[in-house]
Amino acid sequence: MLGIIVQLALSWLIVWFFEKGNLSFLGLAITKKRVIDFFVFFLITAVCCSSGFLLRMYFGKEVWGFNPQLSIGLIFNGIWWNIKSVLYEELIFRGVFFYLLIKKIGPGKAILVSAICFGMYHWFSFEVLGDAKQMLISFVLTGVMGLLYAYGYSKTFSLYIPSAMHLGWNLTQGFMFSSGSIGKGVLVQLGKQPLVQVSYTVYFAILMIPLLSTWLINYGLLKKKPQVEISAKKTVNDN
């Protein structure tokens, strides 16, 4: 949590230095609309992410059940860890530098730069640096999601929607289905990994349906939202 506080302090100093502004560019003020948007985009992303595991259960014959060591403390720690990690990454990739980049080179180029940096960052967080195949896979998958998160911020000039999508994906995959770096979460795979042969079509469906559905549904909703105009000094449209 201290790291996030430091990030916010540095963000304020940077935007004050360049624009004599404040942290309004992050869109952190709580409003009814922002809260509703957060839960809508969080739930959509969580459901889409879950579809991959449901397909694995159906076609791959995987069996999942509740973690026998599940406790209130484990749930709290898992949720809190994911919230902190999402906020940390959002402040880096959709924070002050992204905001200034949008104003400097425009939203389209800024979104692309942010997504590329987001994809490259995961070479280190996923510890795949040096493995060309895994680097390419992680770059494409996380970079595509980075495009969506960056578009969410550039459309609303608020971290609520990108954080909701980011948290919905990470919490579902990493903690709900115990496929992250923090160990066992809510659901765990029971028994050994079954050896099941599936067609390439099924394999790619299991891999891509969660990603594509998350992207297309959320992008469609974002596309319909009015474009927010904002400066670091004053929010024009509190969306």
Short mmCIF file of C-alpha atoms in Angstrom, two decimals, residues 26 37-38 41 45 86 90 94 98 145-146 148-154 156-168 222:
data_model
loop_
_atom_site.label_atom_id
_atom_site.label_comp_id
_atom_site.label_asym_id
_atom_site.label_seq_id
_atom_site.Cartn_x
_atom_site.Cartn_y
_atom_site.Cartn_z
CA LEU A 26 -7.24 10.09 -12.58
CA ASP A 37 -19.73 1.32 -14.30
CA PHE A 38 -17.16 -0.36 -12.11
CA PHE A 41 -17.40 -3.90 -16.32
CA THR A 45 -14.95 -9.37 -17.46
CA VAL A 86 -4.14 -3.81 -10.16
CA GLU A 90 -3.01 1.04 -13.46
CA ARG A 94 -2.91 4.38 -17.25
CA PHE A 98 -0.41 8.06 -20.10
CA MET A 145 -5.85 -6.36 -22.84
CA GLY A 146 -3.65 -3.31 -22.39
CA LEU A 148 -8.70 -2.26 -23.90
CA TYR A 149 -7.70 -0.85 -20.51
CA ALA A 150 -6.02 2.16 -22.11
CA TYR A 151 -9.05 2.81 -24.31
CA GLY A 152 -11.25 2.66 -21.22
CA TYR A 153 -9.21 5.39 -19.56
CA SER A 154 -8.91 7.57 -22.67
CA THR A 156 -13.62 8.30 -19.59
CA PHE A 157 -10.47 9.87 -18.11
CA SER A 158 -11.10 7.80 -15.00
CA LEU A 159 -9.43 4.69 -13.62
CA TYR A 160 -12.73 3.13 -12.55
CA ILE A 161 -13.48 1.22 -15.76
CA PRO A 162 -9.94 0.06 -16.65
CA SER A 163 -9.41 -0.98 -13.02
CA ALA A 164 -12.73 -2.85 -13.05
CA MET A 165 -11.81 -4.83 -16.16
CA HIS A 166 -8.28 -5.44 -14.93
CA LEU A 167 -9.46 -6.61 -11.51
CA GLY A 168 -12.25 -8.73 -12.98
CA LEU A 222 -17.10 1.75 -24.13
#
